[in-house]
PDB file of C-alpha atoms in Angstrom:
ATOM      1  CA  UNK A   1       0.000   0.000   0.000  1.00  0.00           C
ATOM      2  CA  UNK A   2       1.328   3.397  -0.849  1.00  0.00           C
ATOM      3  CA  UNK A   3       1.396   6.784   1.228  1.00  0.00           C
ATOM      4  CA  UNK A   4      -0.721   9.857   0.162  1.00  0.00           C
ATOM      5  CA  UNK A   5       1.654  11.065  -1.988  1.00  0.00           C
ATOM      6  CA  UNK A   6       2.367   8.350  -3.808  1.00  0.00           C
ATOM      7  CA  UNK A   7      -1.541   7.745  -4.453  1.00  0.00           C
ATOM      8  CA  UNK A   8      -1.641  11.578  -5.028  1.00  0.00           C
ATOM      9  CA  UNK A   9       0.321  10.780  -8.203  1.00  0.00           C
ATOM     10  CA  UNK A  10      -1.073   7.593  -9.252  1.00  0.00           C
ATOM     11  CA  UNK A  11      -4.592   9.967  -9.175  1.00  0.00           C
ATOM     12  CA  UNK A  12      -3.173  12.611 -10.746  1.00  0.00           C
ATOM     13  CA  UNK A  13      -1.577  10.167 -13.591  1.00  0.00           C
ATOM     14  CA  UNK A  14      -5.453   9.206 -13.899  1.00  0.00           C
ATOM     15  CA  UNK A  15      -6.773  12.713 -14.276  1.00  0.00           C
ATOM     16  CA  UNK A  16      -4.245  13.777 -16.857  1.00  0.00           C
ATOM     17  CA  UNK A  17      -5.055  10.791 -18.624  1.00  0.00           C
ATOM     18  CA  UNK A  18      -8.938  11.022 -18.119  1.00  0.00           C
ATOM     19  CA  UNK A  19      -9.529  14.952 -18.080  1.00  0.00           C
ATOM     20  CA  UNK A  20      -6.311  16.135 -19.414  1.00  0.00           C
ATOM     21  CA  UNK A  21      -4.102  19.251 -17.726  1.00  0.00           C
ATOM     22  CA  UNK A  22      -6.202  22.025 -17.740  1.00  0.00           C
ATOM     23  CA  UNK A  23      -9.361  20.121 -16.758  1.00  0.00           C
ATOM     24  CA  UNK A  24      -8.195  18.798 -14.066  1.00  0.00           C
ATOM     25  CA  UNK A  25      -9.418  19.930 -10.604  1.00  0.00           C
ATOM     26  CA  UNK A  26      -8.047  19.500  -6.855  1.00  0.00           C
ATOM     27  CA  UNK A  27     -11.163  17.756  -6.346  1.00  0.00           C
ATOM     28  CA  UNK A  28     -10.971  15.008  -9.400  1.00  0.00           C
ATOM     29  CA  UNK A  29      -7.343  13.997  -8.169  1.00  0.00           C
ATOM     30  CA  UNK A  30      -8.432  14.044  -4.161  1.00  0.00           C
ATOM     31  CA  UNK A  31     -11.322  11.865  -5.781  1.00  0.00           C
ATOM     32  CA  UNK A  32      -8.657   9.748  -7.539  1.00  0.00           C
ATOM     33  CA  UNK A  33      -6.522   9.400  -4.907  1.00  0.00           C
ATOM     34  CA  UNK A  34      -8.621   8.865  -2.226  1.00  0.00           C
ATOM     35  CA  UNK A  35      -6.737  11.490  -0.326  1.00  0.00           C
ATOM     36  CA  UNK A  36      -8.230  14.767   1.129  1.00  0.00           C
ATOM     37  CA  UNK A  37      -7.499  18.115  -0.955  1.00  0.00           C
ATOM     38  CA  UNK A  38      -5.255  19.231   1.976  1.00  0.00           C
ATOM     39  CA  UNK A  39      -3.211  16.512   0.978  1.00  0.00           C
ATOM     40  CA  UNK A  40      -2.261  18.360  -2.238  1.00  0.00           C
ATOM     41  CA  UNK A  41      -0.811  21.142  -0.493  1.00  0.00           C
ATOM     42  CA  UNK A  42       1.071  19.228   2.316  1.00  0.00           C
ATOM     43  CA  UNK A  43       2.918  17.154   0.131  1.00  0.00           C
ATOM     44  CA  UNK A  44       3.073  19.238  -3.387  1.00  0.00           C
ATOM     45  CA  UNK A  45       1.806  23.076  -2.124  1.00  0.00           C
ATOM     46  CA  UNK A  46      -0.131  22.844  -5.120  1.00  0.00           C
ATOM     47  CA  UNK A  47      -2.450  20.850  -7.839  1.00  0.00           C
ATOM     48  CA  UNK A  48      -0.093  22.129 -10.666  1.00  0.00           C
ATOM     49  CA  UNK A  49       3.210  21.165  -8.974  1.00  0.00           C
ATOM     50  CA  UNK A  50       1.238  18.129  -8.582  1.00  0.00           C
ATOM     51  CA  UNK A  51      -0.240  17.823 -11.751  1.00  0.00           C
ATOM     52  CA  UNK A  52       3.231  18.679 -13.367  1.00  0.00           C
ATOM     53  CA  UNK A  53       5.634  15.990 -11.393  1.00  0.00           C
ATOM     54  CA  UNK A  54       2.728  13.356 -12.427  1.00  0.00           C
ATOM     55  CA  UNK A  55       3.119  14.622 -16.010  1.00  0.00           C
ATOM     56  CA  UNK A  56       7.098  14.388 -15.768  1.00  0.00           C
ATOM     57  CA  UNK A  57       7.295  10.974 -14.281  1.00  0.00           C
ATOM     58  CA  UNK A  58       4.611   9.764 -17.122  1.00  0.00           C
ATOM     59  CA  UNK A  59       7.019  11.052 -19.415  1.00  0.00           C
ATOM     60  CA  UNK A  60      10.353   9.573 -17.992  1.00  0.00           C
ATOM     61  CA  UNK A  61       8.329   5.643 -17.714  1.00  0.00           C
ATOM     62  CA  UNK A  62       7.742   6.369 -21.536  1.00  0.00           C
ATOM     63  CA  UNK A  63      11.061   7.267 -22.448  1.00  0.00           C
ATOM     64  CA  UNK A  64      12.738   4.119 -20.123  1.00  0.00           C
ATOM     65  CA  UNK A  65      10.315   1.880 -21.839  1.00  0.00           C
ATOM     66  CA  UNK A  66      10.928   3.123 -25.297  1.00  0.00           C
ATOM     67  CA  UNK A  67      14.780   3.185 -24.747  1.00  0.00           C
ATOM     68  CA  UNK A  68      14.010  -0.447 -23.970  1.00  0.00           C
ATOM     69  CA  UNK A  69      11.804  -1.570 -26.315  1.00  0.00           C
ATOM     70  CA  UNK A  70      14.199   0.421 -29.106  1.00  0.00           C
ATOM     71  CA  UNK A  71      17.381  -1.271 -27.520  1.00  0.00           C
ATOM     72  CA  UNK A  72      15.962  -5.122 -27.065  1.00  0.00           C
ATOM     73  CA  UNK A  73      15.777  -6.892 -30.290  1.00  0.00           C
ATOM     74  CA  UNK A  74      16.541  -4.827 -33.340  1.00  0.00           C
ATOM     75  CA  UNK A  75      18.216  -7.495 -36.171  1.00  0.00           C
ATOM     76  CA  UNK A  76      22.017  -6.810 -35.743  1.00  0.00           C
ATOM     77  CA  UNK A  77      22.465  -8.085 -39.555  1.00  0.00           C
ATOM     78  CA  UNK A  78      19.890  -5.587 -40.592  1.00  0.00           C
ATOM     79  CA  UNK A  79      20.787  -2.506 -42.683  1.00  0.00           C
ATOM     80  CA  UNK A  80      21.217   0.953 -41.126  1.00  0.00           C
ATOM     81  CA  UNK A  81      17.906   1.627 -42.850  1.00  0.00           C
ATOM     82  CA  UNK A  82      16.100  -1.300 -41.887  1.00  0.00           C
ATOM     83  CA  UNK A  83      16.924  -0.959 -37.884  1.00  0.00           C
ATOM     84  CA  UNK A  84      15.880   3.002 -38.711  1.00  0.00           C
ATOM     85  CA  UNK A  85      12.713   1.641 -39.849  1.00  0.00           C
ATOM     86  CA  UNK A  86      11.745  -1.148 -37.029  1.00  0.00           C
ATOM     87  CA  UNK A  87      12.580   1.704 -34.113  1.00  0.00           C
ATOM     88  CA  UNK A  88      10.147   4.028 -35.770  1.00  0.00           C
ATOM     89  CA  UNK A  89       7.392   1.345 -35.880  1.00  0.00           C
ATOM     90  CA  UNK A  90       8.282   0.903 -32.043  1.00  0.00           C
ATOM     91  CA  UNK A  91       8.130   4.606 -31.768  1.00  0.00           C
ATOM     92  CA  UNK A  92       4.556   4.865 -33.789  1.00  0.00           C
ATOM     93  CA  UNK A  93       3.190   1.623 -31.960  1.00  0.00           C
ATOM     94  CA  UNK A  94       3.870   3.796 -28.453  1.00  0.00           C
ATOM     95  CA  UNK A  95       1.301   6.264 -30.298  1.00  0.00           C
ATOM     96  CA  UNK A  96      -2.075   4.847 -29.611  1.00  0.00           C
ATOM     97  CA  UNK A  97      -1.039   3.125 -26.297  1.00  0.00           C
ATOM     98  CA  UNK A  98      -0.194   6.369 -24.772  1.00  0.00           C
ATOM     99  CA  UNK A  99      -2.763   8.735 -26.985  1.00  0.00           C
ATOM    100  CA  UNK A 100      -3.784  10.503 -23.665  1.00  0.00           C
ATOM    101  CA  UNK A 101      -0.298  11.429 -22.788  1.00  0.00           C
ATOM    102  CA  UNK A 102       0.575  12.880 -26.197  1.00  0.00           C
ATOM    103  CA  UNK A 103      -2.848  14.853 -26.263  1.00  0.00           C
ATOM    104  CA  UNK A 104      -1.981  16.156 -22.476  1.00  0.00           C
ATOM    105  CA  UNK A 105       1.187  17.202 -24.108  1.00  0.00           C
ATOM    106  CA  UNK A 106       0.115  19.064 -27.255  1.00  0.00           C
ATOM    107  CA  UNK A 107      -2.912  21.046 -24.546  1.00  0.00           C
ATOM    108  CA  UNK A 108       0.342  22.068 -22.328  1.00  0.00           C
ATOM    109  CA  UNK A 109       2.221  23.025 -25.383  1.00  0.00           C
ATOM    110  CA  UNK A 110      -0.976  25.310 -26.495  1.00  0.00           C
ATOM    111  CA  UNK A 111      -1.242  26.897 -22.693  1.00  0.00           C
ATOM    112  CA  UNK A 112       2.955  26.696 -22.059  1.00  0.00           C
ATOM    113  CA  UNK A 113       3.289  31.088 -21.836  1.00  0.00           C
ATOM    114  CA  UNK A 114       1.223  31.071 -18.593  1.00  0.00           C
ATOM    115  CA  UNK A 115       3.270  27.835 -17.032  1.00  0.00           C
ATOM    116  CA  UNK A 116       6.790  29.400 -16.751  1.00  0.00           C
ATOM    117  CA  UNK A 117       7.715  26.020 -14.692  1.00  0.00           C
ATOM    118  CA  UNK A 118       6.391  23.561 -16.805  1.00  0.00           C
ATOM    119  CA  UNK A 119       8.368  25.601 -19.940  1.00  0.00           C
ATOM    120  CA  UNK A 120      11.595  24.915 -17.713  1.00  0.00           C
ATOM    121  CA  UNK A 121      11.166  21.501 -17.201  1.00  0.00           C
ATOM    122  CA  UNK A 122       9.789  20.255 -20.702  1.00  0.00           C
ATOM    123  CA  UNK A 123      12.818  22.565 -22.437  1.00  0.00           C
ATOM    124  CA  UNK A 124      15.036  19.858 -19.740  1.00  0.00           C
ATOM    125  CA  UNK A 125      13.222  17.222 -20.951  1.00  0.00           C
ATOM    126  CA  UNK A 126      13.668  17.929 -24.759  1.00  0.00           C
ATOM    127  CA  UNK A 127      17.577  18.536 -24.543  1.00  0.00           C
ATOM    128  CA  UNK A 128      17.558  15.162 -22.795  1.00  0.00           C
ATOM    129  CA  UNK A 129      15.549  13.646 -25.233  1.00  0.00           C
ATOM    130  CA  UNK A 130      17.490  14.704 -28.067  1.00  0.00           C
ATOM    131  CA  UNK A 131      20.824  12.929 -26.874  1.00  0.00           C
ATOM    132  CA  UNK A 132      19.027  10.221 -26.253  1.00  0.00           C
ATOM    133  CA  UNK A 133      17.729   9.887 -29.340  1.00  0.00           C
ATOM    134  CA  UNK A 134      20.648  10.369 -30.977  1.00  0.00           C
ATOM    135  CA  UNK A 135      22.027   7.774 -29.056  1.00  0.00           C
ATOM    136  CA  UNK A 136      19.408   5.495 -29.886  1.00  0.00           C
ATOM    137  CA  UNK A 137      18.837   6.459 -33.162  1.00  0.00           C
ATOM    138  CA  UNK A 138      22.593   6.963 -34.312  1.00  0.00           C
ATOM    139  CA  UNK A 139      24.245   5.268 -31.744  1.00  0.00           C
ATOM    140  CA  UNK A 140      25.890   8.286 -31.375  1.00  0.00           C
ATOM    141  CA  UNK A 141      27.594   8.941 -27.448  1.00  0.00           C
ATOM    142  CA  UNK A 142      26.812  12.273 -26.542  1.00  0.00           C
ATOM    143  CA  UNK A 143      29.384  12.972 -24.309  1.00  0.00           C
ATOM    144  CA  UNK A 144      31.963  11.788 -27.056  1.00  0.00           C
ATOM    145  CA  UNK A 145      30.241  13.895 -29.375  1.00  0.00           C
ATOM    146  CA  UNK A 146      28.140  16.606 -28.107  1.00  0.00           C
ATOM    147  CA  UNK A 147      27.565  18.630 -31.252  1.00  0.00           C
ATOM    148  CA  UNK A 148      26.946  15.735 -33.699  1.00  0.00           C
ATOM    149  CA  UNK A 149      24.461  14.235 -30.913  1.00  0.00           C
ATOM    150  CA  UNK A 150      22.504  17.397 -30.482  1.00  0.00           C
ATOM    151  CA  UNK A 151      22.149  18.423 -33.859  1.00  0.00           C
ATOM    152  CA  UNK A 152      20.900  14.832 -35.123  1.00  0.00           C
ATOM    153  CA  UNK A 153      18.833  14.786 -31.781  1.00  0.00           C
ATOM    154  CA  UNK A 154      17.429  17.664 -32.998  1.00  0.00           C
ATOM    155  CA  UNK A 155      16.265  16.061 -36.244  1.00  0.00           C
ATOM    156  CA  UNK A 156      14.808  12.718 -34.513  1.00  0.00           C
ATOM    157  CA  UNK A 157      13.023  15.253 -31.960  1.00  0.00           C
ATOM    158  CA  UNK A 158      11.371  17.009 -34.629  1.00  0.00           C
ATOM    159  CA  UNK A 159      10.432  13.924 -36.748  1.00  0.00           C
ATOM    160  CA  UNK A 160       9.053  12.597 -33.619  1.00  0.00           C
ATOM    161  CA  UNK A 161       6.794  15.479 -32.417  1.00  0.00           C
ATOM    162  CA  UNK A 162       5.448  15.603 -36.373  1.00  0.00           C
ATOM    163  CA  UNK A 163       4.506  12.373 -36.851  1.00  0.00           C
ATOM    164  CA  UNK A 164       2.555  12.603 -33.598  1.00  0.00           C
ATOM    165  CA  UNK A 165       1.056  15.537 -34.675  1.00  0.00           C
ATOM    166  CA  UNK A 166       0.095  14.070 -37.381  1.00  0.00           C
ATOM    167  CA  UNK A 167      -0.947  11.233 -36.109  1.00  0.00           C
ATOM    168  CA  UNK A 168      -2.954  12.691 -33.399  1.00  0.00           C
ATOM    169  CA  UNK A 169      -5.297  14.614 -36.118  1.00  0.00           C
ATOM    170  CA  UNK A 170      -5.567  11.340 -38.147  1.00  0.00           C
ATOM    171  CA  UNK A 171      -3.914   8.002 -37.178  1.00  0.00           C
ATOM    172  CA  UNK A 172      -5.156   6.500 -40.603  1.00  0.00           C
ATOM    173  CA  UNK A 173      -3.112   8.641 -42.764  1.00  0.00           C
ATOM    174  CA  UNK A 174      -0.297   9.432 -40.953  1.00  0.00           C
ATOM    175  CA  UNK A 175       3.212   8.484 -42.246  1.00  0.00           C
ATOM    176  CA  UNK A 176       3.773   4.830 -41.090  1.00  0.00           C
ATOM    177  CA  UNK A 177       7.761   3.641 -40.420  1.00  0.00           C
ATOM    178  CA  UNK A 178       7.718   2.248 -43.632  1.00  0.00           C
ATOM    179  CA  UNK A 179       6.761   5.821 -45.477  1.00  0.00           C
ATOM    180  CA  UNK A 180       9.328   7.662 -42.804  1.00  0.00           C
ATOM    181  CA  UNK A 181      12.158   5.086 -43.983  1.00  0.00           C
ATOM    182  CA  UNK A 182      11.109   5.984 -47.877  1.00  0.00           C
ATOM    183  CA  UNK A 183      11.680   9.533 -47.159  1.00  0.00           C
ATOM    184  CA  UNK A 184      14.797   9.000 -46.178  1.00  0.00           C
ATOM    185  CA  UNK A 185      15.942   7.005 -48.916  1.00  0.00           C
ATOM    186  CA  UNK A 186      14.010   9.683 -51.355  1.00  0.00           C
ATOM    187  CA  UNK A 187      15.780  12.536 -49.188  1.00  0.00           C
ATOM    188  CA  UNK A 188      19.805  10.406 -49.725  1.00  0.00           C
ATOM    189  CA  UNK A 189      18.932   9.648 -53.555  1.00  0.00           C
ATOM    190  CA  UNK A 190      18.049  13.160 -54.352  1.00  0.00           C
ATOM    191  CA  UNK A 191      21.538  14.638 -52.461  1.00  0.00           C
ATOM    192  CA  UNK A 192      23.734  11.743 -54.142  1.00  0.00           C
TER     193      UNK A 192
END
């Protein structure tokens, strides 16, 4: 059995899932939680702080499970292209399983001028995410090459946060890891 605060996430995870950020009252995650609203305060001083560290550790158990799933099995023999194309299919596959989260996201992203401390934390979070991309992506080691790592970061960041755009406003037509790979080899043919 946990303690308040760590039901006071586990509701909160709920709510942003369920009602999203801005939707979300002290009330749904006491609900949630089974904890009273002073709990909120006590342990978090307030429903964004706790809203946000629910957010951020939602975040961090996608990224450990997609580093994971993008490190397990990929075919060693396989072609640089080919292992490019399986870890975007593990990427898109995350897509529909964790919908809620990416929608949470994109409603933050649309409200992120009037959350100075959320701004901080996901501009953290995308540095990070870059190098680690890179890293899985590339197999690039950031701290052996910071630049290269943080510029191709960079790219994989921005193909990921499109293609979830996209995919968000119509699953059935967005690009699939098989069209993403095809651009690529489009985008290498036309610059030979």
């Amino acid at each position: 059995m946990g303690g308040n605060r760590e039901d006071l996430l586990k509701g909160a995870k709920r709510c942003l899932v369920e009602k999203g950020y801005t939707r979300t009252t002290a009330r749904d995650i006491a609900n949630a939680s089974g904890v009273s609203l002073a709990g909120i305060g006590y342990h978090f001083g307030s429903k964004e702080a706790l809203l946000n560290e629910a957010l951020f550790e939602s975040m961090k158990e996608w990224g450990d499970s997609l580093e994971i799933a993008l490190k397990g099995d990929l075919d060693p023999e396989a072609s640089p292209m080919e292992r490019f194309e399986a870890a975007w299919k593990r990427v898109i596959d995350t897509f529909e399983q964790l919908r809620p989260l990416w929608t949470t996201q994109f409603e933050i992203l649309g409200q992120i001028d009037h959350l100075p401390e959320m701004r901080e934390h996901l501009a953290a979070g995308v540095q990070a995410a870059r190098l680690g991309l890179a890293e899985i992506f590339s197999e690039i080691d950031p701290e052996a090459e910071p630049e290269r790592a943080r510029v191709l970061g960079s790219f994989y960041q921005a193909m990921l946060t499109g293609l979830l755009a996209q995919w968000l406003l119509d699953p059935a037509t967005a690009p699939s890891a098989q069209d993403v790979a095809e651009a690529m080899r489009l985008l290498n043919s036309a610059s030979a």
